[in-house]
Amino acid sequence: MTKTLAIGKQTETDLSALKDAFDPVEVTVPADISSLDDATRAAITAVAYKGSHAFGAEQMDLLPNLALLANYGVGFDTIDISAANARNIKVTNTPDVLNDDVADLAVAMAIMQRREMVQASDWVRSGKWAEKGAYRLNTKFSGGTVGIVGLGRIGRDIADRLAAFKMEIHYFSRSEKVTPGWTYHTDPVALAGAVDTLVVALVGGPETVNFVSAQVIDALGPKGVIINISRGTTIDEAAMLDALEQGRIAGAGLDVFLSEPEIDPRFYKLDNVVLQPHQASGTHATRAAMAKLQRDNIAAFHADEPLLTPVN
Ligand code: NAP
């Protein structure tokens, strides 16, 4: 008999749908796999994975018949793809269904930062509006220049939204894309030098660590704002914090951090950053769609049909 193993904290609805479909064995984190007995581990052929803990060779070797690792989320940087390939384990993710939410949050953070909406809200709540008068003038958002670092699925949706804000779009990708006249840069430093707002929409993982380097941050300059919805690893976070503290860039809007949820406390002291708790895809509708795509991949696997969204 083959079994599915559900790993992670599922919502009640998602867990109930997983139970209805696959009657899974359940654990909370990958480290718990070792607590399952040998027969149970040997029966497991598919994993429904949700979480931010690493899933690598050590966990895979505890499941000798594992053939599918279905990730909840488009980013699969927690999963060791080389280790999966070496063991003939297919990995799937949940792309596209979350593009709208993530792009919406990126644009919202950029507007919040430029228009100082958090501080302006505090101005109202604290009574300062009535006491001291109008809030200070801030920075126009529409009509600026933006650089998208990584014109993939989400980067493209962000660019489409920003084009509607009459922004001049520049981008970096590994290859030039078909666009409505957007400016392609092969060098992220040149991209940053050409724009006021830099939006990071790269994949995470070892290949993009510190892709937004100290040099890229310096090139963005004192009027520049960084928006990151990708992964904390894609930006040299210490260099960004230095630049934010010293006013060498104007600000940032960040949904992702190097150490989540215990982020670097230097962020808390900055009033030029909009901070979000890695919630870009966190709407009821999108999370339900992600869970359904994860289940559909597992169902396809058990039915010996082609996987919907394989990544290896
Ligand atoms: P995607 O379509 O695969 O796009 C990824 C982008 O990264 C592409 O532009 C790609 O370049 C670039 N890239 C990949 N490998 C690279 C490398 N080695 N060097 C430089 N650039 C590289 O992915 P997506 O669906 O847009 O998702 C992007 C990321 O967003 C995910 O991986 C995830 O980490 C993050 N995300 C975050 C949240 C959140 O809650 N904050 C939610 C969803 C996703 P090319 O254009 O040249 O292929």
Coordinates of C-alpha atoms in Angstrom, one line a residue, residues 21-189:
A21 CA -8.3 12.8 -0.9
F22 CA -5.3 10.8 0.5
D23 CA -5.9 9.8 4.1
P24 CA -2.3 11.0 4.8
V25 CA 0.1 10.3 7.6
E26 CA 0.7 13.7 9.3
V27 CA 3.8 15.3 10.9
T28 CA 4.5 19.0 11.6
V29 CA 8.1 19.5 10.4
P30 CA 10.6 17.4 8.3
A31 CA 12.6 16.5 11.4
D32 CA 9.5 14.5 12.7
I33 CA 9.9 12.0 9.8
S34 CA 12.4 10.1 11.9
S35 CA 9.7 9.5 14.6
L36 CA 7.7 7.4 12.1
D37 CA 8.2 3.6 12.2
D38 CA 10.1 1.8 9.4
A39 CA 7.0 0.3 7.8
T40 CA 5.2 3.6 7.7
R41 CA 8.2 5.4 6.2
A42 CA 8.6 2.7 3.6
A43 CA 5.0 3.0 2.5
I44 CA 5.3 6.7 1.8
T45 CA 5.6 7.5 -1.9
A46 CA 4.3 11.1 -1.9
V47 CA 4.8 14.1 0.4
A48 CA 2.6 17.1 0.6
Y49 CA 5.1 19.7 2.0
K50 CA 4.3 23.0 3.5
G51 CA 6.9 24.9 5.5
S52 CA 10.1 26.8 5.6
H53 CA 12.4 24.1 7.0
A54 CA 15.0 22.5 4.8
F55 CA 14.0 19.3 3.1
G56 CA 17.2 17.6 1.9
A57 CA 19.1 14.3 1.4
E58 CA 18.7 13.4 5.1
Q59 CA 14.9 13.6 5.1
M60 CA 14.7 12.0 1.6
D61 CA 16.8 9.0 2.8
L62 CA 14.3 8.3 5.6
L63 CA 11.6 7.7 2.9
P64 CA 13.2 5.0 0.7
N65 CA 10.2 4.9 -1.8
L66 CA 9.5 8.6 -2.0
A67 CA 8.8 9.6 -5.6
L68 CA 6.9 12.9 -5.3
L69 CA 7.6 15.9 -3.2
A70 CA 4.7 18.3 -3.8
N71 CA 5.5 21.7 -2.4
Y72 CA 2.9 24.3 -1.2
G73 CA 4.4 27.5 -2.6
V74 CA 6.0 28.6 -5.9
G75 CA 9.4 29.0 -4.2
F76 CA 11.1 25.7 -3.6
D77 CA 14.4 27.0 -2.2
T78 CA 14.0 24.9 1.0
I79 CA 14.1 21.7 -1.1
D80 CA 17.4 20.3 -2.3
I81 CA 16.7 19.7 -6.0
S82 CA 20.0 18.0 -6.6
A83 CA 19.3 15.5 -3.8
A84 CA 15.8 14.9 -5.3
N85 CA 17.3 14.4 -8.8
A86 CA 19.8 11.9 -7.4
R87 CA 17.0 9.9 -5.9
N88 CA 14.5 10.2 -8.9
I89 CA 12.2 12.2 -6.7
K90 CA 9.9 14.6 -8.7
V91 CA 9.3 18.0 -7.1
T92 CA 6.2 20.1 -7.9
N93 CA 5.3 23.7 -6.8
T94 CA 2.3 26.0 -7.0
P95 CA 3.1 28.7 -9.6
D96 CA 0.8 31.4 -11.2
V97 CA -2.2 31.0 -8.8
L98 CA -0.4 33.5 -6.4
N99 CA 0.9 36.0 -9.0
D100 CA -1.9 38.5 -8.4
D101 CA -1.6 38.7 -4.6
V102 CA 2.2 38.9 -4.7
A103 CA 2.2 41.6 -7.4
D104 CA -0.6 43.5 -5.5
L105 CA 1.5 43.5 -2.3
A106 CA 4.6 44.7 -4.1
V107 CA 2.8 47.6 -5.6
A108 CA 1.0 48.4 -2.3
M109 CA 4.3 48.5 -0.4
A110 CA 5.9 50.8 -3.0
I111 CA 3.0 53.2 -2.7
M112 CA 2.9 53.0 1.1
Q113 CA 6.6 53.8 1.2
R114 CA 6.5 56.7 -1.2
R115 CA 3.3 58.2 0.2
E116 CA 4.4 57.5 3.9
M117 CA 1.0 55.9 4.5
V118 CA 2.0 54.2 7.8
Q119 CA 3.3 57.4 9.3
A120 CA 0.4 59.4 7.9
S121 CA -2.0 56.9 9.5
D122 CA -0.2 57.3 12.8
W123 CA -0.6 61.1 12.3
V124 CA -4.3 60.7 12.3
R125 CA -4.5 58.1 15.1
S126 CA -2.3 60.0 17.4
G127 CA -4.4 63.1 17.2
K128 CA -1.5 65.1 15.6
W129 CA -3.7 66.0 12.6
A130 CA -6.1 67.9 14.8
E131 CA -3.3 69.2 17.0
K132 CA -0.6 70.2 14.5
G133 CA -2.3 70.3 11.2
A134 CA -1.7 68.7 7.8
Y135 CA 0.7 65.9 7.3
R136 CA 4.0 66.7 5.6
L137 CA 4.3 66.5 1.8
N138 CA 5.8 63.3 0.4
T139 CA 6.9 61.7 -2.8
K140 CA 4.9 61.2 -6.0
F141 CA 4.6 57.5 -7.1
S142 CA 3.0 57.5 -10.5
G143 CA 5.2 58.3 -13.5
G144 CA 8.5 57.3 -11.9
T145 CA 11.1 54.8 -13.1
V146 CA 11.1 51.2 -11.9
G147 CA 13.5 48.3 -12.4
I148 CA 12.2 44.8 -12.0
V149 CA 15.0 42.3 -11.0
G150 CA 13.7 39.1 -12.5
L151 CA 11.0 39.4 -15.1
G152 CA 9.5 36.0 -14.4
R153 CA 5.8 35.2 -13.7
I154 CA 5.4 37.5 -10.7
G155 CA 7.9 40.1 -12.0
R156 CA 5.8 40.4 -15.2
D157 CA 2.6 40.9 -13.2
I158 CA 4.3 43.6 -11.1
A159 CA 5.5 45.4 -14.3
D160 CA 2.1 45.2 -15.9
R161 CA 0.6 46.9 -12.8
L162 CA 3.3 49.6 -12.7
A163 CA 2.8 50.3 -16.4
A164 CA -0.7 51.3 -15.5
F165 CA 0.8 53.8 -13.0
K166 CA 2.5 55.4 -16.0
M167 CA 6.0 54.2 -14.9
E168 CA 8.9 53.7 -17.2
I169 CA 9.7 50.0 -16.9
H170 CA 13.3 48.6 -16.9
Y171 CA 14.2 45.0 -16.1
F172 CA 16.9 42.4 -15.6
S173 CA 16.4 38.8 -16.5
R174 CA 18.9 36.2 -17.8
S175 CA 17.5 36.7 -21.3
E176 CA 15.6 39.5 -23.0
K177 CA 11.8 39.1 -23.0
V178 CA 9.2 40.2 -25.4
T179 CA 7.8 43.3 -23.8
P180 CA 5.9 46.4 -24.9
G181 CA 9.1 48.4 -25.2
W182 CA 10.5 48.0 -21.7
T183 CA 14.3 48.5 -21.3
Y184 CA 16.3 45.4 -20.8
H185 CA 19.5 45.4 -18.7
T186 CA 22.0 42.6 -18.5
D187 CA 23.8 44.2 -15.5
P188 CA 21.8 44.7 -12.3
V189 CA 24.1 47.6 -11.3

